[in-house]
Short mmCIF file of C-alpha atoms in Angstrom, two decimals:
data_model
loop_
_atom_site.label_atom_id
_atom_site.label_comp_id
_atom_site.label_asym_id
_atom_site.label_seq_id
_atom_site.Cartn_x
_atom_site.Cartn_y
_atom_site.Cartn_z
CA UNK A 2 -68.55 40.20 12.59
CA UNK A 3 -70.29 42.69 10.28
CA UNK A 4 -71.68 41.05 7.17
CA UNK A 5 -70.75 42.59 3.83
CA UNK A 6 -73.40 44.46 1.87
CA UNK A 7 -76.44 42.92 3.57
CA UNK A 8 -79.58 43.89 1.64
CA UNK A 9 -82.00 46.31 3.27
CA UNK A 10 -84.52 46.37 0.39
CA UNK A 11 -86.52 43.16 0.81
CA UNK A 12 -89.51 41.87 -1.12
CA UNK A 13 -92.12 43.00 1.40
CA UNK A 14 -90.43 45.75 3.41
CA UNK A 15 -87.42 47.96 4.08
CA UNK A 16 -85.04 47.12 6.94
CA UNK A 17 -84.72 50.41 8.82
CA UNK A 18 -84.18 51.75 12.32
CA UNK A 19 -81.38 49.30 13.10
CA UNK A 20 -78.19 50.20 15.01
CA UNK A 21 -74.85 49.82 13.30
CA UNK A 22 -73.24 46.45 13.89
CA UNK A 23 -69.68 45.25 13.91
CA UNK A 24 -66.46 47.17 13.76
CA UNK A 25 -63.18 46.77 15.55
CA UNK A 26 -62.68 48.36 18.96
CA UNK A 27 -59.78 48.96 21.32
CA UNK A 28 -60.95 47.49 24.62
CA UNK A 29 -58.47 49.53 26.64
CA UNK A 30 -58.47 52.84 24.79
CA UNK A 31 -62.29 52.96 24.87
CA UNK A 32 -62.61 51.95 28.55
CA UNK A 33 -61.80 55.00 30.67
CA UNK A 34 -62.61 53.21 33.93
CA UNK A 35 -60.10 50.47 33.13
CA UNK A 36 -57.41 52.98 32.18
CA UNK A 37 -57.95 54.99 35.36
CA UNK A 38 -58.01 51.91 37.59
CA UNK A 39 -54.82 50.51 36.07
CA UNK A 40 -53.08 53.86 36.46
CA UNK A 41 -54.03 53.83 40.13
CA UNK A 42 -53.53 50.18 41.07
CA UNK A 43 -50.80 48.84 38.79
CA UNK A 44 -47.27 49.66 37.64
CA UNK A 45 -47.05 51.42 34.28
CA UNK A 46 -45.79 48.32 32.48
CA UNK A 47 -49.16 46.59 32.97
CA UNK A 48 -51.14 48.94 30.71
CA UNK A 49 -48.33 48.89 28.16
CA UNK A 50 -48.36 45.11 28.01
CA UNK A 51 -52.17 44.97 27.89
CA UNK A 52 -52.47 47.40 24.98
CA UNK A 53 -51.83 44.88 22.15
CA UNK A 54 -54.22 42.36 23.74
CA UNK A 55 -56.91 45.04 24.03
CA UNK A 56 -56.59 45.93 20.36
CA UNK A 57 -56.59 42.29 19.24
CA UNK A 58 -59.42 41.17 21.53
CA UNK A 59 -61.53 44.07 20.27
CA UNK A 60 -61.38 42.90 16.67
CA UNK A 61 -64.84 42.04 15.43
CA UNK A 62 -63.75 38.66 14.07
CA UNK A 63 -63.32 37.30 17.59
CA UNK A 64 -67.04 37.52 18.25
CA UNK A 65 -67.68 35.21 15.29
CA UNK A 66 -65.02 32.83 16.61
CA UNK A 67 -66.61 32.87 20.08
CA UNK A 68 -70.02 32.22 18.57
CA UNK A 69 -68.67 29.22 16.67
CA UNK A 70 -67.06 27.79 19.81
CA UNK A 71 -70.44 27.96 21.54
CA UNK A 72 -72.53 26.62 18.67
CA UNK A 73 -70.22 23.61 18.29
CA UNK A 74 -69.45 22.54 21.87
CA UNK A 75 -66.77 19.99 22.80
CA UNK A 76 -67.42 16.33 22.00
CA UNK A 77 -66.38 13.29 24.00
CA UNK A 78 -64.19 10.79 22.15
CA UNK A 79 -63.80 7.71 24.32
CA UNK A 80 -62.33 5.23 21.81
CA UNK A 81 -60.41 5.16 18.56
CA UNK A 82 -61.79 3.31 15.53
CA UNK A 83 -60.32 0.02 16.76
CA UNK A 84 -61.84 0.21 20.23
CA UNK A 85 -58.72 1.36 22.07
CA UNK A 86 -59.51 3.76 24.89
CA UNK A 87 -58.61 7.43 24.40
CA UNK A 88 -60.64 9.46 26.92
CA UNK A 89 -60.26 12.64 24.91
CA UNK A 90 -62.35 15.72 24.26
CA UNK A 91 -62.52 17.13 20.75
CA UNK A 92 -62.83 20.91 20.37
CA UNK A 93 -63.46 23.04 17.32
CA UNK A 94 -60.65 25.07 15.81
CA UNK A 95 -62.42 28.16 17.15
CA UNK A 96 -61.79 27.02 20.73
CA UNK A 97 -58.09 26.46 20.03
CA UNK A 98 -57.80 29.93 18.52
CA UNK A 99 -59.28 31.39 21.69
CA UNK A 100 -56.78 29.46 23.80
CA UNK A 101 -53.92 30.74 21.66
CA UNK A 102 -55.18 34.30 22.14
CA UNK A 103 -54.67 33.94 25.89
CA UNK A 104 -51.70 31.59 26.19
CA UNK A 105 -49.53 32.98 23.41
CA UNK A 106 -49.57 36.25 25.34
CA UNK A 107 -48.65 34.48 28.57
CA UNK A 108 -51.69 35.72 30.46
CA UNK A 109 -51.88 32.43 32.41
CA UNK A 110 -48.29 33.05 33.53
CA UNK A 111 -47.93 36.79 34.01
CA UNK A 112 -48.94 36.82 37.69
CA UNK A 113 -45.98 34.59 38.56
CA UNK A 114 -43.47 36.12 36.15
CA UNK A 115 -44.08 39.53 37.78
CA UNK A 116 -45.23 38.42 41.22
CA UNK A 117 -45.16 41.30 43.66
CA UNK A 118 -44.75 43.85 40.87
CA UNK A 119 -48.13 44.09 39.19
CA UNK A 120 -48.38 40.53 37.94
CA UNK A 121 -51.77 39.86 39.47
CA UNK A 122 -53.14 43.18 38.26
CA UNK A 123 -51.96 42.26 34.76
CA UNK A 124 -53.57 38.82 34.95
CA UNK A 125 -56.88 40.16 36.26
CA UNK A 126 -57.04 43.00 33.74
CA UNK A 127 -56.27 40.54 30.93
CA UNK A 128 -58.99 38.20 32.16
CA UNK A 129 -61.42 41.13 32.20
CA UNK A 130 -60.59 41.73 28.52
CA UNK A 131 -60.54 38.05 27.49
CA UNK A 132 -63.93 37.48 29.11
CA UNK A 133 -65.34 40.10 26.74
CA UNK A 134 -64.27 37.83 23.87
CA UNK A 135 -65.73 34.61 25.36
CA UNK A 136 -66.06 33.69 29.05
CA UNK A 137 -66.05 29.89 28.70
CA UNK A 138 -62.49 29.34 27.51
CA UNK A 139 -61.17 31.45 30.38
CA UNK A 140 -61.75 28.48 32.73
CA UNK A 141 -58.61 26.54 31.66
CA UNK A 142 -56.66 29.81 31.65
CA UNK A 143 -57.72 30.38 35.26
CA UNK A 144 -56.94 26.80 36.29
CA UNK A 145 -53.50 26.88 34.71
CA UNK A 146 -52.70 30.21 36.34
CA UNK A 147 -53.99 29.11 39.74
CA UNK A 148 -52.10 25.80 39.82
CA UNK A 149 -48.68 27.42 40.02
CA UNK A 150 -48.57 28.24 43.77
CA UNK A 151 -49.53 24.63 44.54
CA UNK A 152 -46.66 23.33 42.41
CA UNK A 153 -44.23 25.28 44.57
CA UNK A 154 -44.87 22.82 47.39
CA UNK A 155 -42.60 20.31 45.61
CA UNK A 156 -39.37 21.39 43.92
CA UNK A 157 -39.26 18.35 41.62
CA UNK A 158 -42.82 18.96 40.43
CA UNK A 159 -42.11 22.64 39.97
CA UNK A 160 -39.01 21.88 37.92
CA UNK A 161 -40.97 19.53 35.65
CA UNK A 162 -44.23 21.41 35.26
CA UNK A 163 -43.41 25.04 36.10
CA UNK A 164 -41.70 26.00 32.79
CA UNK A 165 -44.54 24.41 30.80
CA UNK A 166 -47.18 26.27 32.75
CA UNK A 167 -45.31 29.56 32.24
CA UNK A 168 -44.66 29.04 28.52
CA UNK A 169 -46.12 31.61 26.14
CA UNK A 170 -47.65 28.89 24.02
CA UNK A 171 -50.59 26.52 23.78
CA UNK A 172 -50.36 22.89 22.66
CA UNK A 173 -53.68 21.01 22.56
CA UNK A 174 -52.19 17.65 21.55
CA UNK A 175 -52.69 14.63 23.83
CA UNK A 176 -49.01 13.91 24.46
CA UNK A 177 -46.73 13.14 27.38
CA UNK A 178 -45.69 16.40 29.03
CA UNK A 179 -42.06 15.71 28.16
CA UNK A 180 -42.98 16.05 24.49
CA UNK A 181 -44.67 19.44 24.92
CA UNK A 182 -43.36 22.93 25.53
CA UNK A 183 -46.58 24.19 27.09
CA UNK A 184 -49.12 22.56 29.40
CA UNK A 185 -52.49 23.39 30.92
CA UNK A 186 -53.87 22.37 34.30
CA UNK A 187 -57.31 21.38 35.53
CA UNK A 188 -58.88 20.61 38.87
CA UNK A 189 -61.00 17.69 40.12
CA UNK A 190 -62.26 17.97 43.69
CA UNK A 191 -66.01 17.53 44.15
CA UNK A 192 -67.75 14.16 44.40
CA UNK A 193 -71.41 13.17 44.26
CA UNK A 194 -71.91 12.59 47.97
CA UNK A 195 -70.11 15.69 49.21
CA UNK A 196 -70.19 18.53 46.71
CA UNK A 197 -68.61 21.53 48.42
CA UNK A 198 -67.98 19.41 51.53
CA UNK A 199 -64.82 17.88 50.06
CA UNK A 200 -63.83 16.29 53.37
CA UNK A 201 -66.45 13.65 52.59
CA UNK A 202 -64.53 12.60 49.48
CA UNK A 203 -64.08 8.85 49.09
CA UNK A 204 -61.45 8.65 46.33
CA UNK A 205 -58.65 6.51 47.78
CA UNK A 206 -54.89 6.91 47.37
CA UNK A 207 -52.65 3.84 47.69
CA UNK A 208 -48.99 4.66 48.20
CA UNK A 209 -46.34 2.81 46.21
CA UNK A 210 -42.77 1.96 47.13
CA UNK A 211 -41.38 4.48 44.60
CA UNK A 212 -43.16 7.41 46.30
CA UNK A 213 -46.03 7.63 43.80
CA UNK A 214 -49.65 6.74 44.54
CA UNK A 215 -52.51 5.08 42.71
CA UNK A 216 -55.94 6.70 42.83
CA UNK A 217 -59.26 4.90 42.72
CA UNK A 218 -62.57 6.75 42.82
CA UNK A 219 -64.76 9.24 41.02
CA UNK A 220 -65.06 13.00 40.62
CA UNK A 221 -68.44 14.51 39.88
CA UNK A 222 -66.93 17.63 38.33
CA UNK A 223 -63.60 17.88 36.56
CA UNK A 224 -62.86 21.27 35.08
CA UNK A 225 -61.06 21.42 31.72
CA UNK A 226 -60.81 17.62 31.24
CA UNK A 227 -58.33 17.81 28.36
CA UNK A 228 -55.69 19.44 30.56
CA UNK A 229 -52.22 17.93 30.75
CA UNK A 230 -52.46 17.49 34.52
CA UNK A 231 -54.98 17.85 37.33
CA UNK A 232 -54.86 18.73 40.99
CA UNK A 233 -57.17 16.49 42.98
CA UNK A 234 -58.06 15.34 46.49
CA UNK A 235 -58.03 11.78 47.81
CA UNK A 236 -57.99 9.94 51.13
CA UNK A 237 -54.98 8.05 52.46
CA UNK A 238 -53.83 6.96 55.93
CA UNK A 239 -52.91 10.55 56.83
CA UNK A 240 -56.30 11.94 55.83
CA UNK A 241 -57.34 13.98 52.84
CA UNK A 242 -54.34 14.72 50.67
CA UNK A 243 -53.61 16.71 47.52
CA UNK A 244 -52.24 14.95 44.44
CA UNK A 245 -51.05 15.84 40.96
CA UNK A 246 -52.49 13.51 38.30
CA UNK A 247 -50.89 13.78 34.83
CA UNK A 248 -52.74 12.75 31.69
CA UNK A 249 -49.87 10.40 30.85
CA UNK A 250 -47.93 8.15 33.20
CA UNK A 251 -44.15 8.57 33.47
CA UNK A 252 -43.69 5.59 31.11
CA UNK A 253 -45.64 7.40 28.40
CA UNK A 254 -48.82 5.34 28.67
CA UNK A 255 -52.20 7.01 29.12
CA UNK A 256 -53.10 7.42 32.76
CA UNK A 257 -56.16 5.80 34.32
CA UNK A 258 -58.35 8.91 34.01
CA UNK A 259 -61.59 7.72 32.48
CA UNK A 260 -64.05 10.31 31.21
CA UNK A 261 -67.58 9.13 31.94
CA UNK A 262 -69.49 11.96 30.29
CA UNK A 263 -69.33 15.64 29.50
CA UNK A 264 -71.69 17.85 31.44
CA UNK A 265 -74.62 19.26 29.48
CA UNK A 266 -74.40 22.68 31.11
CA UNK A 267 -76.83 25.58 31.06
CA UNK A 268 -74.11 27.82 29.67
CA UNK A 269 -70.32 27.76 29.45
CA UNK A 270 -70.78 25.75 26.26
CA UNK A 271 -67.37 26.42 24.70
CA UNK A 272 -65.65 24.85 27.70
CA UNK A 273 -65.85 21.16 28.59
CA UNK A 274 -66.52 19.90 32.10
CA UNK A 275 -66.58 16.18 32.82
CA UNK A 276 -67.48 13.48 35.27
CA UNK A 277 -64.47 11.20 35.62
CA UNK A 278 -63.26 8.05 37.34
CA UNK A 279 -59.75 7.28 38.52
CA UNK A 280 -59.04 3.67 37.64
CA UNK A 281 -55.65 2.95 39.24
CA UNK A 282 -54.50 6.39 38.11
CA UNK A 283 -50.85 7.27 38.67
CA UNK A 284 -50.42 10.36 40.84
CA UNK A 285 -47.81 12.26 42.79
CA UNK A 286 -48.50 13.56 46.31
CA UNK A 287 -48.06 17.28 46.75
CA UNK A 288 -48.02 19.26 49.97
CA UNK A 289 -48.13 17.92 53.51
CA UNK A 290 -49.84 14.54 54.07
CA UNK A 291 -53.39 14.96 55.31
CA UNK A 292 -53.34 18.68 54.47
CA UNK A 293 -54.88 18.45 51.05
CA UNK A 294 -57.57 21.06 51.62
CA UNK A 295 -55.07 23.62 52.88
CA UNK A 296 -52.77 22.87 49.94
CA UNK A 297 -55.36 23.14 47.20
CA UNK A 298 -56.92 26.23 48.79
CA UNK A 299 -53.90 28.11 47.47
CA UNK A 300 -55.27 27.31 44.03
CA UNK A 301 -58.87 27.97 45.02
CA UNK A 302 -58.05 31.42 46.38
CA UNK A 303 -56.61 32.36 43.00
CA UNK A 304 -59.58 30.94 41.10
CA UNK A 305 -62.00 32.83 43.32
CA UNK A 306 -60.53 36.16 42.28
CA UNK A 307 -60.84 35.10 38.65
CA UNK A 308 -64.43 34.02 39.31
CA UNK A 309 -65.08 37.51 40.71
CA UNK A 310 -63.52 39.14 37.65
CA UNK A 311 -65.36 37.21 34.95
CA UNK A 312 -68.74 38.82 35.78
CA UNK A 313 -67.08 42.25 35.69
CA UNK A 314 -65.87 41.58 32.14
CA UNK A 315 -69.29 40.24 31.17
CA UNK A 316 -70.93 43.34 32.64
CA UNK A 317 -68.67 45.52 30.53
CA UNK A 318 -69.53 43.64 27.34
CA UNK A 319 -73.26 43.65 28.13
CA UNK A 320 -73.26 47.37 28.90
CA UNK A 321 -71.55 48.15 25.60
CA UNK A 322 -74.02 45.98 23.68
CA UNK A 323 -76.96 47.75 25.29
CA UNK A 324 -75.50 51.23 24.94
CA UNK A 325 -74.62 50.83 21.26
CA UNK A 326 -78.08 49.47 20.56
CA UNK A 327 -80.03 52.24 22.25
CA UNK A 328 -77.90 54.89 20.56
CA UNK A 329 -78.84 53.58 17.14
CA UNK A 330 -82.53 52.78 17.54
CA UNK A 331 -85.59 55.00 17.78
CA UNK A 332 -88.90 54.34 19.52
CA UNK A 333 -91.86 56.58 20.25
CA UNK A 334 -90.37 59.43 18.27
CA UNK A 335 -86.82 59.64 19.61
CA UNK A 336 -83.68 57.61 20.19
CA UNK A 337 -83.85 55.09 22.99
CA UNK A 338 -80.65 56.63 24.34
CA UNK A 339 -82.45 59.97 24.80
CA UNK A 340 -85.34 58.57 26.80
CA UNK A 341 -85.03 59.21 30.56
CA UNK A 342 -85.96 55.73 31.76
CA UNK A 343 -83.52 54.06 29.38
CA UNK A 344 -80.79 56.49 30.36
CA UNK A 345 -81.26 55.53 33.99
CA UNK A 346 -81.05 51.82 33.26
CA UNK A 347 -77.88 52.13 31.18
CA UNK A 348 -76.29 54.52 33.67
CA UNK A 349 -77.01 52.12 36.51
CA UNK A 350 -75.43 49.25 34.57
CA UNK A 351 -72.38 51.43 34.00
CA UNK A 352 -72.12 52.20 37.73
CA UNK A 353 -72.20 48.51 38.60
CA UNK A 354 -69.53 47.72 36.03
CA UNK A 355 -67.15 50.40 37.33
CA UNK A 356 -67.68 49.31 40.92
CA UNK A 357 -66.98 45.66 40.11
CA UNK A 358 -63.83 46.48 38.15
CA UNK A 359 -62.53 48.68 40.96
CA UNK A 360 -62.98 45.91 43.55
CA UNK A 361 -61.33 43.28 41.32
CA UNK A 362 -58.20 45.28 40.67
CA UNK A 363 -57.94 46.42 44.30
CA UNK A 364 -58.04 42.76 45.30
CA UNK A 365 -55.39 41.95 42.71
CA UNK A 366 -53.15 44.64 44.21
CA UNK A 367 -53.61 43.01 47.61
CA UNK A 368 -52.49 39.69 46.11
CA UNK A 369 -49.33 41.27 44.74
CA UNK A 370 -48.52 43.05 47.98
CA UNK A 371 -49.39 40.16 50.31
CA UNK A 372 -45.85 38.80 50.62
CA UNK A 373 -44.33 42.04 51.92
CA UNK A 374 -47.17 44.08 53.48
CA UNK A 375 -49.26 42.72 56.40
CA UNK A 376 -52.13 45.05 55.50
CA UNK A 377 -52.31 43.73 51.95
CA UNK A 378 -51.93 40.15 53.18
CA UNK A 379 -54.90 40.62 55.49
CA UNK A 380 -57.01 42.07 52.67
CA UNK A 381 -56.01 39.27 50.30
CA UNK A 382 -57.49 36.76 52.70
CA UNK A 383 -60.93 38.41 52.77
CA UNK A 384 -61.57 40.33 49.55
CA UNK A 385 -61.83 37.43 47.05
CA UNK A 386 -64.80 35.96 48.89
CA UNK A 387 -66.54 39.35 49.09
CA UNK A 388 -66.00 40.08 45.41
CA UNK A 389 -66.87 36.60 44.18
CA UNK A 390 -70.10 36.51 46.15
CA UNK A 391 -71.40 39.93 45.26
CA UNK A 392 -70.34 40.29 41.64
CA UNK A 393 -71.91 36.95 40.80
CA UNK A 394 -75.12 37.72 42.65
CA UNK A 395 -75.45 40.85 40.56
CA UNK A 396 -74.57 39.09 37.30
CA UNK A 397 -77.79 37.28 36.27
CA UNK A 398 -80.07 40.28 36.94
CA UNK A 399 -77.56 42.52 35.20
CA UNK A 400 -77.52 40.37 32.04
CA UNK A 401 -81.31 40.15 32.01
CA UNK A 402 -81.60 43.94 32.23
CA UNK A 403 -79.06 44.48 29.47
CA UNK A 404 -80.89 41.95 27.30
CA UNK A 405 -84.17 43.77 27.90
CA UNK A 406 -82.62 47.01 26.64
CA UNK A 407 -82.40 45.36 23.21
CA UNK A 408 -85.87 43.87 23.40
CA UNK A 409 -86.62 40.68 21.49
CA UNK A 410 -83.45 40.83 19.42
CA UNK A 411 -81.43 40.53 22.62
CA UNK A 412 -83.14 37.26 23.46
CA UNK A 413 -82.04 35.42 20.33
CA UNK A 414 -78.72 33.69 19.95
CA UNK A 415 -77.39 36.04 17.26
CA UNK A 416 -76.88 38.59 20.01
CA UNK A 417 -74.13 37.80 22.53
CA UNK A 418 -76.43 38.75 25.41
CA UNK A 419 -78.21 35.40 25.24
CA UNK A 420 -74.86 33.67 25.68
CA UNK A 421 -73.88 36.01 28.52
CA UNK A 422 -77.20 35.41 30.27
CA UNK A 423 -76.68 31.62 30.19
CA UNK A 424 -73.12 32.12 31.41
CA UNK A 425 -74.04 34.44 34.27
CA UNK A 426 -74.73 31.87 37.06
CA UNK A 427 -71.67 29.69 36.58
CA UNK A 428 -69.01 31.63 38.47
CA UNK A 429 -71.26 31.84 41.51
CA UNK A 430 -71.41 28.04 41.59
CA UNK A 431 -67.79 27.20 40.74
CA UNK A 432 -65.17 27.36 43.48
CA UNK A 433 -67.75 27.75 46.23
CA UNK A 434 -71.40 28.74 45.96
CA UNK A 435 -72.85 31.86 47.53
CA UNK A 436 -73.41 30.29 50.95
CA UNK A 437 -69.90 28.84 50.95
CA UNK A 438 -68.48 32.30 50.24
CA UNK A 439 -70.50 33.81 53.08
CA UNK A 440 -69.37 31.11 55.49
CA UNK A 441 -65.79 31.72 54.39
CA UNK A 442 -66.23 35.40 55.23
CA UNK A 443 -67.52 34.40 58.66
CA UNK A 444 -64.52 32.11 59.13
CA UNK A 445 -62.09 34.90 58.25
CA UNK A 446 -63.81 37.32 60.60
CA UNK A 447 -63.58 34.79 63.44
CA UNK A 448 -60.05 33.51 62.88
CA UNK A 449 -58.28 36.47 61.30
CA UNK A 450 -59.35 39.70 63.00
CA UNK A 451 -56.50 41.47 61.21
CA UNK A 452 -58.48 41.09 57.98
CA UNK A 453 -61.53 42.97 59.20
CA UNK A 454 -59.19 45.54 60.77
CA UNK A 455 -57.52 46.04 57.38
CA UNK A 456 -60.90 46.40 55.70
CA UNK A 457 -61.95 48.97 58.29
CA UNK A 458 -58.83 50.97 57.42
CA UNK A 459 -59.75 50.91 53.74
CA UNK A 460 -63.31 52.02 54.44
CA UNK A 461 -62.18 54.77 56.82
CA UNK A 462 -60.24 56.42 54.00
CA UNK A 463 -63.57 57.47 52.44
CA UNK A 464 -65.37 58.41 55.64
CA UNK A 465 -66.95 61.85 55.38
CA UNK A 466 -67.13 61.78 51.58
CA UNK A 467 -70.86 61.02 51.40
CA UNK A 468 -73.60 60.90 54.09
CA UNK A 469 -75.12 57.64 52.82
CA UNK A 470 -71.69 56.01 52.98
CA UNK A 471 -71.16 57.18 56.55
CA UNK A 472 -74.56 55.89 57.64
CA UNK A 473 -73.87 52.54 55.97
CA UNK A 474 -70.60 52.22 57.87
CA UNK A 475 -72.35 52.94 61.17
CA UNK A 476 -74.98 50.28 60.46
CA UNK A 477 -72.26 47.86 59.45
CA UNK A 478 -70.38 48.36 62.70
CA UNK A 479 -73.54 47.72 64.69
CA UNK A 480 -74.11 44.43 62.87
CA UNK A 481 -70.50 43.32 63.38
CA UNK A 482 -71.01 43.47 67.16
CA UNK A 483 -73.62 40.70 67.03
CA UNK A 484 -73.00 37.25 68.49
CA UNK A 485 -71.48 34.58 66.20
CA UNK A 486 -74.78 32.74 65.70
CA UNK A 487 -76.54 35.98 64.72
CA UNK A 488 -73.68 36.92 62.42
CA UNK A 489 -73.91 33.60 60.61
CA UNK A 490 -77.66 33.99 60.15
CA UNK A 491 -77.01 37.43 58.64
CA UNK A 492 -73.97 36.32 56.65
CA UNK A 493 -75.47 37.09 53.25
CA UNK A 494 -76.47 40.62 54.23
CA UNK A 495 -73.09 41.20 55.83
CA UNK A 496 -71.09 39.89 52.86
CA UNK A 497 -73.14 41.98 50.45
CA UNK A 498 -72.77 45.13 52.51
CA UNK A 499 -69.03 44.69 53.08
CA UNK A 500 -68.55 44.35 49.33
CA UNK A 501 -70.78 47.32 48.51
CA UNK A 502 -69.15 49.55 51.09
CA UNK A 503 -65.68 48.78 49.76
CA UNK A 504 -66.87 49.41 46.19
CA UNK A 505 -68.31 52.72 47.37
CA UNK A 506 -65.12 53.67 49.19
CA UNK A 507 -63.02 53.00 46.09
CA UNK A 508 -65.33 55.01 43.84
CA UNK A 509 -65.62 57.91 46.29
CA UNK A 510 -61.85 58.12 46.57
CA UNK A 511 -60.86 57.60 42.96
CA UNK A 512 -63.73 57.96 40.48
CA UNK A 513 -65.37 61.24 39.39
CA UNK A 514 -67.95 62.58 41.84
CA UNK A 515 -70.76 61.69 39.44
CA UNK A 516 -69.82 58.02 39.77
CA UNK A 517 -68.98 57.73 43.46
CA UNK A 518 -71.78 59.86 44.82
CA UNK A 519 -74.48 58.37 42.61
CA UNK A 520 -73.31 54.86 43.48
CA UNK A 521 -73.59 55.63 47.20
CA UNK A 522 -77.05 57.11 46.86
CA UNK A 523 -78.31 54.21 44.73
CA UNK A 524 -76.71 51.35 46.68
CA UNK A 525 -76.45 52.61 50.26
CA UNK A 526 -79.14 55.30 50.51
CA UNK A 527 -82.67 55.15 51.86
CA UNK A 528 -84.30 54.45 48.47
CA UNK A 529 -82.14 51.54 47.38
CA UNK A 530 -83.74 48.89 45.21
CA UNK A 531 -82.72 45.49 43.83
CA UNK A 532 -83.82 46.74 40.40
CA UNK A 533 -81.42 48.40 37.99
CA UNK A 534 -82.43 51.83 36.75
CA UNK A 535 -83.65 53.29 40.04
CA UNK A 536 -81.33 56.26 40.50
CA UNK A 537 -81.82 59.52 42.39
CA UNK A 538 -83.82 62.12 40.46
CA UNK A 539 -80.81 64.46 40.49
CA UNK A 540 -78.34 61.82 39.23
CA UNK A 541 -75.90 63.33 36.67
CA UNK A 542 -76.81 60.90 33.90
CA UNK A 543 -74.85 62.60 31.13
CA UNK A 544 -71.62 62.49 33.14
CA UNK A 545 -72.10 58.77 33.84
CA UNK A 546 -73.09 57.81 30.31
CA UNK A 547 -70.25 59.66 28.64
CA UNK A 548 -67.76 57.39 30.41
CA UNK A 549 -69.15 54.18 28.92
CA UNK A 550 -67.29 54.46 25.64
CA UNK A 551 -64.59 57.06 25.12
#
């Protein structure tokens, strides 16, 4: 938030050569790439519904609120003053305001309220905007959104929890769900000995005569530990099952979910993550016995798309921060924004942002069309892993480059880039690390050939539009003919190249030529580089830069 009447005449010097700070912005009206992508991928109602959120989220006051939520992270409150156990997490009012921003608009629910008619595009576009306010609080929004398809496995659970999940409201109070209109969901899967290999989980489920179970065990990572309910995995006689664990038992007593500690994370400070133990915790089985992984993967697939979208939103915010800074600061006799090397860096960041956004919303369209179109269903199985892997691999280097555009001022906590840099690795780790994503791509290629066939159809739509793109497709096809063991060894290269080729195809087909052609030359051509700012000498920089903020 811009400070009022800050003094520039100081005792020893004048404060000069500083870019303007603050001001309200419309995150949709000023983002031409988002407007164009929504017009292409989503029904018209999506942009109309997003417009008020974009104006509100762009208000300068939200950046101060986000900063407060990060400077005063959640605190663990295990006991009340008399020693009675609470197992609660205390958040600042800033965090609750952020949650209201998302939930009061129903952005955790919109995908299911309009499923098959733009709901997923609306959710993903909203997440892209909300991430530009503060990435950390988006975790419980994602978890709550993603839990809904799992609830549909049990009509009684859906009847109890579904309306609360879909409510356009947020209620942070620790109360029995029956006393609340709105509820949030979390997830607890990984354990110390297994990590991503959840089949090694040791948490045990004991079935009761009334159909409920009691859980005993630990979870190394519990996301959003103040949620009203959690989806979790535990072993029983049938194998690894999926269970719903509410914060309160049906009789109104607190459930046996004991918070051991909050994680002291590198970033993601506004959001709490916890290590927990189930001490005879009441739970309800959900899904087929022994099919817990398959059941909860319906949630994981949703969270993976969100984890691919968060870096796209962060890239957008970082690009704007860098661009506004270099436009308002001079060095070596002229504006930073007029210097050729800086122009190339900013333009390259803008290219990456547009490509990531295009892939996210194309994947969201596949999610919405999956129930009625086999082509979209096949894409929906493959694209989240591609997008999650590649966008998050680009994220840390992207944030570092944007920070460097500001110089030393970008490295201090007053600038949001420091927060974005600390946040950048988290979505690559959550819901499956990079290697897990690559192995998932290999699994899809082996078991679901219709998915790679659908991707080939998408890529073929841009064939002939750029020579570097055509050569990349030919090289890709040669690699895909390798034996399974060779493919697995090259899984990272293959996942990266599949993602980049689809990004290129989308930009060649739908973006201005300056965007699509420069992206192909920089990402698929002979002089590609892992560094940002290395663009062809003939790159139309002005045409790229003018799209950053319209």
